[in-house]
Short mmCIF file of C-alpha atoms and ligand atoms in Angstrom, two decimals:
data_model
loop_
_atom_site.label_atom_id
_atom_site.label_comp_id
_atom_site.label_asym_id
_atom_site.label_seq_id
_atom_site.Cartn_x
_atom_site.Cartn_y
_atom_site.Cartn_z
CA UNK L 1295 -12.82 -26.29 39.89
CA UNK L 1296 -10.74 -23.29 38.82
CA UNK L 1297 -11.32 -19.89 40.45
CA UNK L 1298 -10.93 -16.51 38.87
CA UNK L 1299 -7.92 -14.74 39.33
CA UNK L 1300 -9.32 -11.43 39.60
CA UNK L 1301 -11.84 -12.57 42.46
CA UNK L 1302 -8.84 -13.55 44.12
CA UNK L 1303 -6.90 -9.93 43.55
CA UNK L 1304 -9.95 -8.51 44.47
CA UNK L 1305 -10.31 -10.47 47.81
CA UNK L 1306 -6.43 -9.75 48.39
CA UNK L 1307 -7.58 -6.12 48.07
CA UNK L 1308 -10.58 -6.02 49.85
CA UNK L 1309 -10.59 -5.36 53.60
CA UNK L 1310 -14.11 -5.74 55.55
CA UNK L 1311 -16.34 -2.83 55.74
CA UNK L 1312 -19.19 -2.83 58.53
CA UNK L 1313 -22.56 -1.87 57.51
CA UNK L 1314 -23.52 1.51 59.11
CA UNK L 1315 -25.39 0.94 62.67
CA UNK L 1316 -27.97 2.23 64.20
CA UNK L 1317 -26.10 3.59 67.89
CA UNK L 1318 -29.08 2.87 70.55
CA UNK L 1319 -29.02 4.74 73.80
CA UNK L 1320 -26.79 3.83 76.67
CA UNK L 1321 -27.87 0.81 78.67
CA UNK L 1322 -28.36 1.31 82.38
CA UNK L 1323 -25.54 -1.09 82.83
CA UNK L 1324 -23.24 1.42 80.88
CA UNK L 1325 -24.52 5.01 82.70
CA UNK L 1326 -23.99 3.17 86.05
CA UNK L 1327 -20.29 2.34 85.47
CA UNK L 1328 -19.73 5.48 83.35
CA UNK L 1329 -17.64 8.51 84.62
CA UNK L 1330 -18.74 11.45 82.53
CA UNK L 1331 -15.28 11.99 80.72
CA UNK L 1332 -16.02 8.02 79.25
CA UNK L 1333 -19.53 8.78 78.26
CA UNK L 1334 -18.57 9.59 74.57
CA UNK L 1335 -16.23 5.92 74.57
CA UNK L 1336 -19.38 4.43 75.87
CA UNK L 1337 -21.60 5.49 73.60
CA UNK L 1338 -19.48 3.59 71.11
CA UNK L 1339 -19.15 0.32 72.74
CA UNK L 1340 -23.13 -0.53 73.42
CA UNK L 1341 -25.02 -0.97 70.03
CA UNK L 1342 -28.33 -2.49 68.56
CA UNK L 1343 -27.18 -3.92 64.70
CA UNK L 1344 -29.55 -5.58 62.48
CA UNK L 1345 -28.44 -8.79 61.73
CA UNK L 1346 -30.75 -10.49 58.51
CA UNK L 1347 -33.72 -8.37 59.88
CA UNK L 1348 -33.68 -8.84 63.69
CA UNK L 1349 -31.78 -6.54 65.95
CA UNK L 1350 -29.55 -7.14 68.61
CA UNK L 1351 -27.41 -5.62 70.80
CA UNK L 1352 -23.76 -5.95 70.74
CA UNK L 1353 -20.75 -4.71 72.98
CA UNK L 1354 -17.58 -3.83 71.58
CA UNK L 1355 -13.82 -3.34 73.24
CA UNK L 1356 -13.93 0.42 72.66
CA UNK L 1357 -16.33 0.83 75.35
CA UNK L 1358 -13.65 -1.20 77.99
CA UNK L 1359 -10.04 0.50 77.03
CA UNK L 1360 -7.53 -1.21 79.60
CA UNK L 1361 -7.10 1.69 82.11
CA UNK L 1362 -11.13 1.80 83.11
CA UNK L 1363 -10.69 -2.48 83.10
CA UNK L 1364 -7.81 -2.29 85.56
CA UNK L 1365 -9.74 0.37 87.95
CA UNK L 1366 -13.23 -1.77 87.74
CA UNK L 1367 -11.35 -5.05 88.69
CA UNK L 1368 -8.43 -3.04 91.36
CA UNK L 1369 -10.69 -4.70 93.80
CA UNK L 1370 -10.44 -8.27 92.04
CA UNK L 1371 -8.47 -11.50 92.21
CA UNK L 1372 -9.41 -13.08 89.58
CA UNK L 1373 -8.90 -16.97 89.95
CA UNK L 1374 -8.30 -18.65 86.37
CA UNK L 1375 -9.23 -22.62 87.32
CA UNK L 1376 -7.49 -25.18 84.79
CA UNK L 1377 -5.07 -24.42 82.32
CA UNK L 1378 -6.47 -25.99 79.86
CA UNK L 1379 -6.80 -24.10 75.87
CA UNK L 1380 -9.34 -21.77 77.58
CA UNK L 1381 -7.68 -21.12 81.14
CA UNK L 1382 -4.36 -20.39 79.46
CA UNK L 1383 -5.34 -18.11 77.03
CA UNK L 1384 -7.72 -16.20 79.14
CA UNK L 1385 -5.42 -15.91 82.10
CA UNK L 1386 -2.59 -14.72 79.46
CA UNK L 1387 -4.74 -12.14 78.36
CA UNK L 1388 -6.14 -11.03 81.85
CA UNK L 1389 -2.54 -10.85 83.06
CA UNK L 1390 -1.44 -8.54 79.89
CA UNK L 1391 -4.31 -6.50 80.72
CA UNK L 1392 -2.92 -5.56 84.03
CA UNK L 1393 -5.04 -7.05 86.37
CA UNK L 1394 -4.62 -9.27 89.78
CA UNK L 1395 -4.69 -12.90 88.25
CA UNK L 1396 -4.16 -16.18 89.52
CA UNK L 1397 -4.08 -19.77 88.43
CA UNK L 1398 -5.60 -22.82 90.02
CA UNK L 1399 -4.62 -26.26 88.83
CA UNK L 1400 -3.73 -30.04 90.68
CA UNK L 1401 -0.09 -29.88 91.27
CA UNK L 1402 2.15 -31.83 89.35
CA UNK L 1403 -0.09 -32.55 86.20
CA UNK L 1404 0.09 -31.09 82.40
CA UNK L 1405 -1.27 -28.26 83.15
CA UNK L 1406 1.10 -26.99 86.02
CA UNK L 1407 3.94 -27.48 84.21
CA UNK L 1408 2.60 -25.59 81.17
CA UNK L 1409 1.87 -22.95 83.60
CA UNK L 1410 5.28 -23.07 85.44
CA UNK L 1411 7.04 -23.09 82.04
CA UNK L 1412 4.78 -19.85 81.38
CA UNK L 1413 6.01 -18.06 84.21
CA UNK L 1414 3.15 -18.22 86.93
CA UNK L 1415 5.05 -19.22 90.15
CA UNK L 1416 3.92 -21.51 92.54
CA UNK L 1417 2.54 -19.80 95.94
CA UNK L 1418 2.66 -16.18 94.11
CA UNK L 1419 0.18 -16.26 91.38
CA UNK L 1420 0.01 -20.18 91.09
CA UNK L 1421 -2.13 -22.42 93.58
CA UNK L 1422 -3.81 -25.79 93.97
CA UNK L 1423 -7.63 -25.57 92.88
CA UNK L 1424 -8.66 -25.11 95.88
CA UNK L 1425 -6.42 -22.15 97.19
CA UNK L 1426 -6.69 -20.20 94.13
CA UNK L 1427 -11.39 -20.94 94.71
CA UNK L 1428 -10.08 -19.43 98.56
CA UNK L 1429 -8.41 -16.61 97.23
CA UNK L 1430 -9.91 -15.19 93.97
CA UNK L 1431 -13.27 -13.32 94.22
CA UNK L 1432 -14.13 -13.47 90.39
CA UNK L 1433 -13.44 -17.54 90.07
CA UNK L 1434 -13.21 -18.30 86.39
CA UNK L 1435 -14.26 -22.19 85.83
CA UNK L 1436 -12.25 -23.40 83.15
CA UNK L 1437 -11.79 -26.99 84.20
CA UNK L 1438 -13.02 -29.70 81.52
CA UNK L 1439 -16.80 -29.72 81.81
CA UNK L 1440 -15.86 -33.20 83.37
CA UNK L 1441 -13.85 -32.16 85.92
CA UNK L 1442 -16.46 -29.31 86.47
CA UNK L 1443 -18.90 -31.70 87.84
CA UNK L 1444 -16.67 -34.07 88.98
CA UNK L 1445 -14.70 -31.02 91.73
CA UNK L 1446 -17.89 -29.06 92.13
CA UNK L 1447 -17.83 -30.57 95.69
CA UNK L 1448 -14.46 -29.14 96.28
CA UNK L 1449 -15.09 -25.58 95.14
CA UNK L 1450 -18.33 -24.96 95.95
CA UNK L 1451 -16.98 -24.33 99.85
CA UNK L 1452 -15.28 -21.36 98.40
CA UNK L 1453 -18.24 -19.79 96.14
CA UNK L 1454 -19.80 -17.78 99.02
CA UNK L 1455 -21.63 -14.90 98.91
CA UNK L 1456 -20.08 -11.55 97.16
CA UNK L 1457 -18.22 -13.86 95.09
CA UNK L 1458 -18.62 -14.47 90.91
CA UNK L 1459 -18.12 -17.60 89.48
CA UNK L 1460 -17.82 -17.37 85.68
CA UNK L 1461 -18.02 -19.99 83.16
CA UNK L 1462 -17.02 -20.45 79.51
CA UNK L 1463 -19.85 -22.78 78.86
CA UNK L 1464 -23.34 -23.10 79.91
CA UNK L 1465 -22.43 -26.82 80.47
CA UNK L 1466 -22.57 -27.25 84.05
CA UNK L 1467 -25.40 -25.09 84.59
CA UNK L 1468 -28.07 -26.17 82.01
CA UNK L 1469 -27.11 -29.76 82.90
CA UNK L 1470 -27.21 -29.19 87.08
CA UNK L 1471 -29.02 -32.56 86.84
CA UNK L 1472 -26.30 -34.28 85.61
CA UNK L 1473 -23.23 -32.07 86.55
CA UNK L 1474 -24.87 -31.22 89.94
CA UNK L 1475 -23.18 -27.47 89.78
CA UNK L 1476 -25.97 -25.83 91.80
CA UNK L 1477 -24.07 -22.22 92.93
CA UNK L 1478 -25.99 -20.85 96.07
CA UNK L 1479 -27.58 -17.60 95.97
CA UNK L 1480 -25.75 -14.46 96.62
CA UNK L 1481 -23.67 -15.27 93.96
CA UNK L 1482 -23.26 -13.64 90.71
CA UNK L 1483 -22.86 -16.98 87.94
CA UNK L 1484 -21.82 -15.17 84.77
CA UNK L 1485 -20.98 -16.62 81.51
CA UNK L 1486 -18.58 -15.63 78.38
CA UNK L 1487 -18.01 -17.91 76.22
CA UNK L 1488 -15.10 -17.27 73.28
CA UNK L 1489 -16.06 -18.60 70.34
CA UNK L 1490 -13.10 -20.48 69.26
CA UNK L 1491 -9.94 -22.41 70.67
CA UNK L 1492 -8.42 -20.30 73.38
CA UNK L 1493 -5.15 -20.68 71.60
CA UNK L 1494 -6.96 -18.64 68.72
CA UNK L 1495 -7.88 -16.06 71.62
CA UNK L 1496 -4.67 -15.90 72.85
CA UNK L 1497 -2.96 -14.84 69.06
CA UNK L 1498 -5.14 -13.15 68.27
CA UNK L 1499 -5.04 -10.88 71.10
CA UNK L 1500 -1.20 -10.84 70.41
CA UNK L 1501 -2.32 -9.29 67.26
CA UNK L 1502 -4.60 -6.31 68.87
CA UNK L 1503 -7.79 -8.78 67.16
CA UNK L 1504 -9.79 -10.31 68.72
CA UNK L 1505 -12.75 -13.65 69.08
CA UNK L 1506 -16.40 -12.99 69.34
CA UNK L 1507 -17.42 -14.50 72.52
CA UNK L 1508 -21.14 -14.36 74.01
CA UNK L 1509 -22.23 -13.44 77.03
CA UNK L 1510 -25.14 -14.32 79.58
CA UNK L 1511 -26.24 -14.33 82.98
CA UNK L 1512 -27.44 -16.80 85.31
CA UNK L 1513 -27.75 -15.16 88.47
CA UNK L 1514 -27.31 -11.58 89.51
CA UNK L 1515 -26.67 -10.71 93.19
CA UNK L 1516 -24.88 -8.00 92.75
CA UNK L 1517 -27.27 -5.68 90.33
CA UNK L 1518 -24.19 -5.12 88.31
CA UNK L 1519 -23.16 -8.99 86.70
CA UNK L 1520 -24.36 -7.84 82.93
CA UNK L 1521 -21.74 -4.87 83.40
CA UNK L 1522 -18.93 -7.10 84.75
CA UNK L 1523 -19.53 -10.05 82.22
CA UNK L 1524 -18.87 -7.04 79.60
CA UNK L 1525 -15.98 -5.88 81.14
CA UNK L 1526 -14.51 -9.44 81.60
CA UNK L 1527 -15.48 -9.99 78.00
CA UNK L 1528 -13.46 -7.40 77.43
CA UNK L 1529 -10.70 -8.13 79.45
CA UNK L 1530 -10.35 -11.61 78.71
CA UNK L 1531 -9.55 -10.72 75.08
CA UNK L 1532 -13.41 -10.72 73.13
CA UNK L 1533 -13.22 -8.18 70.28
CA UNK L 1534 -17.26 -8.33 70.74
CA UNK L 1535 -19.74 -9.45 72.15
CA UNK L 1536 -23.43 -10.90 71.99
CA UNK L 1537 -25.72 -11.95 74.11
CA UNK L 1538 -27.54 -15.67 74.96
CA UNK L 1539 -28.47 -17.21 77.68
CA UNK L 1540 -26.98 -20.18 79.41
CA UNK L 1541 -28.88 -22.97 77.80
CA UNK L 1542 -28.61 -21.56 74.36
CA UNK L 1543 -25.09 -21.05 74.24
CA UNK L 1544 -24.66 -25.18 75.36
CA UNK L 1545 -27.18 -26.05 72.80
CA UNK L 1546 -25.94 -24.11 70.28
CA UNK L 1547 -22.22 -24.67 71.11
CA UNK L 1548 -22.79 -28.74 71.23
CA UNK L 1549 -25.10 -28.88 68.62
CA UNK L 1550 -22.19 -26.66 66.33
CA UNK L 1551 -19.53 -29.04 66.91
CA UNK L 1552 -21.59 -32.07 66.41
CA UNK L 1553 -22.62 -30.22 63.37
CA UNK L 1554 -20.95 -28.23 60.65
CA UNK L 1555 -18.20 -27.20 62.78
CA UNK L 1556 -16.48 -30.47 62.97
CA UNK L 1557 -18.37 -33.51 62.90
CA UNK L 1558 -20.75 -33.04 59.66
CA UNK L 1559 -17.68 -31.34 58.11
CA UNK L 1560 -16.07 -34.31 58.38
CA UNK L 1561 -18.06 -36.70 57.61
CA UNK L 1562 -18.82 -34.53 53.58
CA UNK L 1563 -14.90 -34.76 53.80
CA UNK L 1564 -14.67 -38.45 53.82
CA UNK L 1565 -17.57 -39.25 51.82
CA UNK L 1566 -16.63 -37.33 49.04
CA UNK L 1567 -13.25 -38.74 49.39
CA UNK L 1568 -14.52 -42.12 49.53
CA UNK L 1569 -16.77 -41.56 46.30
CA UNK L 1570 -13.34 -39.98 44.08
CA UNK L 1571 -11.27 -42.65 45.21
CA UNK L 1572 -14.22 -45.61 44.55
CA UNK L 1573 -14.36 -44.13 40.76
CA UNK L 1574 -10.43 -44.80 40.27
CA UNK L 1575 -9.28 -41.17 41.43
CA UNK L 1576 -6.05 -40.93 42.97
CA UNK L 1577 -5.76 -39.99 46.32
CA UNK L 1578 -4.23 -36.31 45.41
CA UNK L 1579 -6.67 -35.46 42.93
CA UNK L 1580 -9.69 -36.74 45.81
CA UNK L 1581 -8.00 -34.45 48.53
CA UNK L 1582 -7.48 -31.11 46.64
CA UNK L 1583 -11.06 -31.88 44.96
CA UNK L 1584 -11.89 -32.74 48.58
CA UNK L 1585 -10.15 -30.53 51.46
CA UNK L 1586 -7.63 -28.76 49.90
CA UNK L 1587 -9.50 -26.43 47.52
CA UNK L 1588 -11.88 -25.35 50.01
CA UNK L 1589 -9.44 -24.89 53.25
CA UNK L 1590 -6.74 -22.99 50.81
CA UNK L 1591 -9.40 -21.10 48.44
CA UNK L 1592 -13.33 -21.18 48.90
CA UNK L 1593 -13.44 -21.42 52.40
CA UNK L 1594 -11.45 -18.02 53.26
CA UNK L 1595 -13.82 -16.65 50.93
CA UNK L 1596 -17.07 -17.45 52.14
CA UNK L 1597 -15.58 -15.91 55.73
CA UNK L 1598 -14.63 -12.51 53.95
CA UNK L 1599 -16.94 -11.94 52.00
CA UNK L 1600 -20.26 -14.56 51.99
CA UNK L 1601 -21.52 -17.64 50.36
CA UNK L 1602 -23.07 -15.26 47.45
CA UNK L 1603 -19.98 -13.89 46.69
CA UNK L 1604 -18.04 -16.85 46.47
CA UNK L 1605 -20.30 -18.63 44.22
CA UNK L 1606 -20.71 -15.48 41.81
CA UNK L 1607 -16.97 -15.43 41.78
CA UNK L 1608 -16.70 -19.26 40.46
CA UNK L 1609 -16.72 -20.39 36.80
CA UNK L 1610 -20.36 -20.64 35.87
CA UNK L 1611 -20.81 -24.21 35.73
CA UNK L 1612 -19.54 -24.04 39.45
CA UNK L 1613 -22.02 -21.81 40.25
CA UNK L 1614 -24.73 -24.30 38.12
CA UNK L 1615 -23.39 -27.20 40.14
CA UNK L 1616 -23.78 -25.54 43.69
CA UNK L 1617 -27.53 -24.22 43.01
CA UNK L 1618 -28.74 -27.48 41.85
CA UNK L 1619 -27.01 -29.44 44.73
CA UNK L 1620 -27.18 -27.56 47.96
CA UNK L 1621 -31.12 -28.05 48.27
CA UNK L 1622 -30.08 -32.14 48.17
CA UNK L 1623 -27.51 -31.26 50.55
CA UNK L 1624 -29.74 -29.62 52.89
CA UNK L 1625 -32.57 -32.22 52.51
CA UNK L 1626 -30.65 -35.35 53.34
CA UNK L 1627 -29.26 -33.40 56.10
CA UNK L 1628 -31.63 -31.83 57.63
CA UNK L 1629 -33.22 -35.69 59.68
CA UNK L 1630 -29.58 -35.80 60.85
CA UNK L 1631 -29.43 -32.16 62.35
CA UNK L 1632 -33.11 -32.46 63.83
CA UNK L 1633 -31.90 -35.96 65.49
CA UNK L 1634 -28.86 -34.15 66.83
CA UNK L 1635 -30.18 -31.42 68.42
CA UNK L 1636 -32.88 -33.32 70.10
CA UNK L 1637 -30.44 -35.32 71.68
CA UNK L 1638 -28.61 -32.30 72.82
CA UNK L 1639 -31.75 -31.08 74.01
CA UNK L 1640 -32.77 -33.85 75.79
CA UNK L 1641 -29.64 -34.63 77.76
CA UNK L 1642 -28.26 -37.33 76.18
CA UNK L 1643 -25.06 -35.64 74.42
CA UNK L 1644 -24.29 -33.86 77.19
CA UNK L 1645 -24.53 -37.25 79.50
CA UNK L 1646 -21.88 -38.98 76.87
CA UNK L 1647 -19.47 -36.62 77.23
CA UNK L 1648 -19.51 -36.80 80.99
CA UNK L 1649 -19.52 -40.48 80.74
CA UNK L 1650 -16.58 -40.22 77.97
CA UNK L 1651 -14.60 -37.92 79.57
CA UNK L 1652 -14.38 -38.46 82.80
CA UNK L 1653 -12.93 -42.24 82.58
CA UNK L 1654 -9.52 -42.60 83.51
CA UNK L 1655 -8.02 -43.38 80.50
CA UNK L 1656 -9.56 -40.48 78.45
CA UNK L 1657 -6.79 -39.37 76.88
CA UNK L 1658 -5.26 -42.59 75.86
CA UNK L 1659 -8.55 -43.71 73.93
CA UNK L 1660 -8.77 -40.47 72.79
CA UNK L 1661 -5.15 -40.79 71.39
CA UNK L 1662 -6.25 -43.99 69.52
CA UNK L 1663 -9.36 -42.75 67.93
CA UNK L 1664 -7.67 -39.50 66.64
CA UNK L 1665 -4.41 -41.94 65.46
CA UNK L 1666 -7.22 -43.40 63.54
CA UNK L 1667 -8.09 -40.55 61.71
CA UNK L 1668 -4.19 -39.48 61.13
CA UNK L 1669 -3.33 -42.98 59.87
CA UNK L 1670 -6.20 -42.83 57.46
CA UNK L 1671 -5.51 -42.42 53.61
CA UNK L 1672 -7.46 -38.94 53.50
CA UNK L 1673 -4.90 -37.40 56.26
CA UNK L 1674 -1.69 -39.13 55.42
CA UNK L 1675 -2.37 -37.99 51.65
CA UNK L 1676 -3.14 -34.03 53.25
CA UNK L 1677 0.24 -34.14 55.11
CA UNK L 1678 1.63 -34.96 51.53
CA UNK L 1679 -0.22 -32.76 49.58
CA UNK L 1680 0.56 -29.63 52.70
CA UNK L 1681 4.26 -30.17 52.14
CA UNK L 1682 4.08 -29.11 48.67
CA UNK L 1683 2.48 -25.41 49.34
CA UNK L 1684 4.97 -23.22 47.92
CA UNK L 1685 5.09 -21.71 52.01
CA UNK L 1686 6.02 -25.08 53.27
CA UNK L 1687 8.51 -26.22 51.14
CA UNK L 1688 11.37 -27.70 53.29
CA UNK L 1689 9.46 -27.29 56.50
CA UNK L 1690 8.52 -30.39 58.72
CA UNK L 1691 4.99 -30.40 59.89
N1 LIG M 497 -11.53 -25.34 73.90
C1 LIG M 497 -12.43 -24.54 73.34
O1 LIG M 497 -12.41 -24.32 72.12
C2 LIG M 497 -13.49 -23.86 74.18
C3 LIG M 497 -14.12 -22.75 73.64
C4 LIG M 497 -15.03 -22.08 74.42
C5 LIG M 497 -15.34 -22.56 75.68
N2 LIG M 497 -14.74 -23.67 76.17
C6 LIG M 497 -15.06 -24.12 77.54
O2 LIG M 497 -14.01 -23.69 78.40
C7 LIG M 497 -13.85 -24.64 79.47
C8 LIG M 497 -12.43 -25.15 79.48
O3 LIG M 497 -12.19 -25.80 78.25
P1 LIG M 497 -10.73 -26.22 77.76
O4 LIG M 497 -10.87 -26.75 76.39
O5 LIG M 497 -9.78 -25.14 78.04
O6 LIG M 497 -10.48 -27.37 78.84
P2 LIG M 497 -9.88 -28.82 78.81
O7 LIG M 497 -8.69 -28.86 77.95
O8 LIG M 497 -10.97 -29.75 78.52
O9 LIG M 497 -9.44 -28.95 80.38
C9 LIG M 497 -8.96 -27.86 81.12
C10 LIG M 497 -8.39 -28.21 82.45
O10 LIG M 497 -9.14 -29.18 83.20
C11 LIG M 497 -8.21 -29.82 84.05
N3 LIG M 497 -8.74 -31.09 84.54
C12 LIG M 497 -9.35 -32.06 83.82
N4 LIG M 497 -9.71 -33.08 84.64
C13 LIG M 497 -9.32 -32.71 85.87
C14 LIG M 497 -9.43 -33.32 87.15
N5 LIG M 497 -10.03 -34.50 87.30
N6 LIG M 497 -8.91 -32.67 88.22
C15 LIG M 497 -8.32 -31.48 88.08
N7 LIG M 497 -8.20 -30.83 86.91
C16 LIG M 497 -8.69 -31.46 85.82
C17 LIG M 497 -6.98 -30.00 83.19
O11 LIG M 497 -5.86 -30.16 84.03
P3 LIG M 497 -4.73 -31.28 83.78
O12 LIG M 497 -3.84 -30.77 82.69
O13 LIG M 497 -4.04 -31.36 85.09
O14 LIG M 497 -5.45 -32.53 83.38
C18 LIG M 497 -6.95 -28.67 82.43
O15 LIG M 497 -6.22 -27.70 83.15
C19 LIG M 497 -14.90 -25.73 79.23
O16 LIG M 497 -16.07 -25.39 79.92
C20 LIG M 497 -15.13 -25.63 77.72
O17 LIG M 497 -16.38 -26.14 77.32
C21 LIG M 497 -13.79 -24.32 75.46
#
């Protein structure tokens, strides 16, 4: 299906404009925090937008610049625990932000060494997980949600009171049954969770961009934890922020992956594939039909600039096509999605994972299953058909 060139120049020339906002009066949170010369920044940072009709407020960098992060946390040792996608890039991006942080992970394992070879130094900024839970007083739980249940018993001795514990994920909170991460009170449990990989957070905080995280709070014993999730929203490289609450950012967040964000999206992928290549298609004319069109051209489009504007920028028996399908789309779907999300509801997702991940040879049968979907036709012909953009020509992947 061909797209129009001049969609495409226009995209090119097109950046993102933001729809004029409505700037609500300072939250309490802000005024407390606020020295009068910042008032004007703050004003900035804390906004109600209406988004499709219902308003909510956001929090943007502006209202955090680096200096006033570095004097709110001067206090702080932030303890990053695991160094896994999140823990790296969110200690990374603490540490370029100037502030006291340390890394907590079992010595000798993957993550260590990625952490040695990253310069954190054992016994100066780098620690076992349970020196770094001694020593920080914001601990930042970034272990696998496994591993979160599985060493609760060995940090909890170190969340006392005064203390934060932060989390990434409302995981091991909204599933206590299961994870039995009960934190005691006189502890602030905090949550931001960075919507995307945290090697994503990581570039593009290199780049002065940055992810949309959300934020919530789960027990405030200080008076101050919505201020001090912001900052550390902030800090840890969120270009904004929303708010949830614990159990719907886990719902959400496992019912997403399950969902469009990876599983469904895979399994249109290989049906459609399936289908072409059934009918006598070859397998290049199936994958750029398939994957290739939509990664390398709709795709980017529907991020910049909507679903609307992508179809009124297709051929019109494109746009015929897609209004007469999506409603079957969305019907056969929709039993699937309502099955899903009462299973994440009821416990039962969260309870495979556990199971799943926590057995000792995780990562092998993980290996195997995702060698399974590398080997397949669909992916071997993708590595073909990514060596021939013009970009890649003579590059190994
Ligand atoms: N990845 C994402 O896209 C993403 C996005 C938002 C939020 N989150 C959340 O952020 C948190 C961290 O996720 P992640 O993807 O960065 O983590 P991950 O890759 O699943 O694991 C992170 C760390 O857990 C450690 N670990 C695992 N089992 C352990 C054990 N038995 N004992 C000691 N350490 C153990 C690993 O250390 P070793 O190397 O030594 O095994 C690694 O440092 C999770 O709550 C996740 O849900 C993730």
């Amino acid at each position: 299906m061909a797209f129009r060139l001049a969609a495409r120049q226009a995209l090119r020339s097109t950046s993102l404009i933001r729809a004029p906002v409505a700037r609500a009066a300072m939250s309490a949170i802000a005024s407390r925090a606020a020295p009068a010369a910042t008032a004007a920044v703050q004003a900035r940072g804390f906004k109600t937008l209406d988004f499709g009709g219902t308003k909510e407020p956001v929090y943007e960098r502006s209202d955090w610049p680096k200096e006033k992060i570095q004097e709110y946390f001067k206090n702080d040792t932030l303890a990053v625990l695991g160094y896994g996608p999140q823990g790296r890039g969110q200690s990374l991006n603490l540490r370029d932000n100037g502030l006291n942080v340390i890394v907590g992970v079992r010595k000798g394992g993957r993550s260590w060494n990625k952490a040695v070879s990253e310069g954190w130094v054992e016994g100066k900024n780098l620690f076992s997980i349970e020196e770094a839970a001694d020593k920080g007083t914001i601990l930042l739980n970034l272990l696998s949600d496994a591993a979160q249940r599985d060493l609760w018993s060995t940090i909890s001795p170190y969340v006392t009171p005064g203390k934060t514990l932060y989390f990434s994920h409302g995981f091991a909170i909204t599933y206590s049954d299961q994870t039995g991460v009960v934190p005691p009170k006189g502890v602030d449990v905090i949550l931001c969770a960075p919507k995307g990989s945290g090697t994503t957070l990581r570039s593009l905080f290199l780049e002065g961009k940055g992810l949309n995280s959300s934020i919530a709070i789960h027990q405030d014993a200080s008076g101050k934890a919505k201020e001090k999730t912001v900052a550390l929203g902030v800090a840890i490289g969120s270009g904004y922020l929303y708010e949830t609450t614990f159990k719907n950012e886990v719902y959400s967040d496992l019912f997403g992956e399950r969902g469009v964000l990876m599983g469904a999206i895979y399994g249109l992928f290989r049906a459609q594939y399936d289908i072409l290549r059934q009918n006598g298609h070859t397998p290049s004319e199936a994958f750029n039909e398939t994957v290739e069109e939509a990664t390398q051209s709709l795709f980017p489009l529907i991020g910049a600039k909507g679903m609307d504007w992508m179809y009124a920028n297709c051929s019109v028996t494109a746009q015929r096509g897609a209004l007469d399908w999506h409603q079957k789309f969305y019907d056969a779907s929709m039993p699937v999605f309502k099955e899903l999300y009462g299973r994440v509801v009821d416990g039962s997702e969260s309870q495979r994972a556990l199971d799943k991940n926590s057995q000792a040879d995780y990562r092998e049968s993980l290996e195997k299953e995702l060698a399974e979907i590398r080997d397949s036709e669909l992916w071997k012909t993708g590595r073909t058909v990514r060596q021939l953009r013009p970009e890649n020509a003579g590059k190994q992947e």
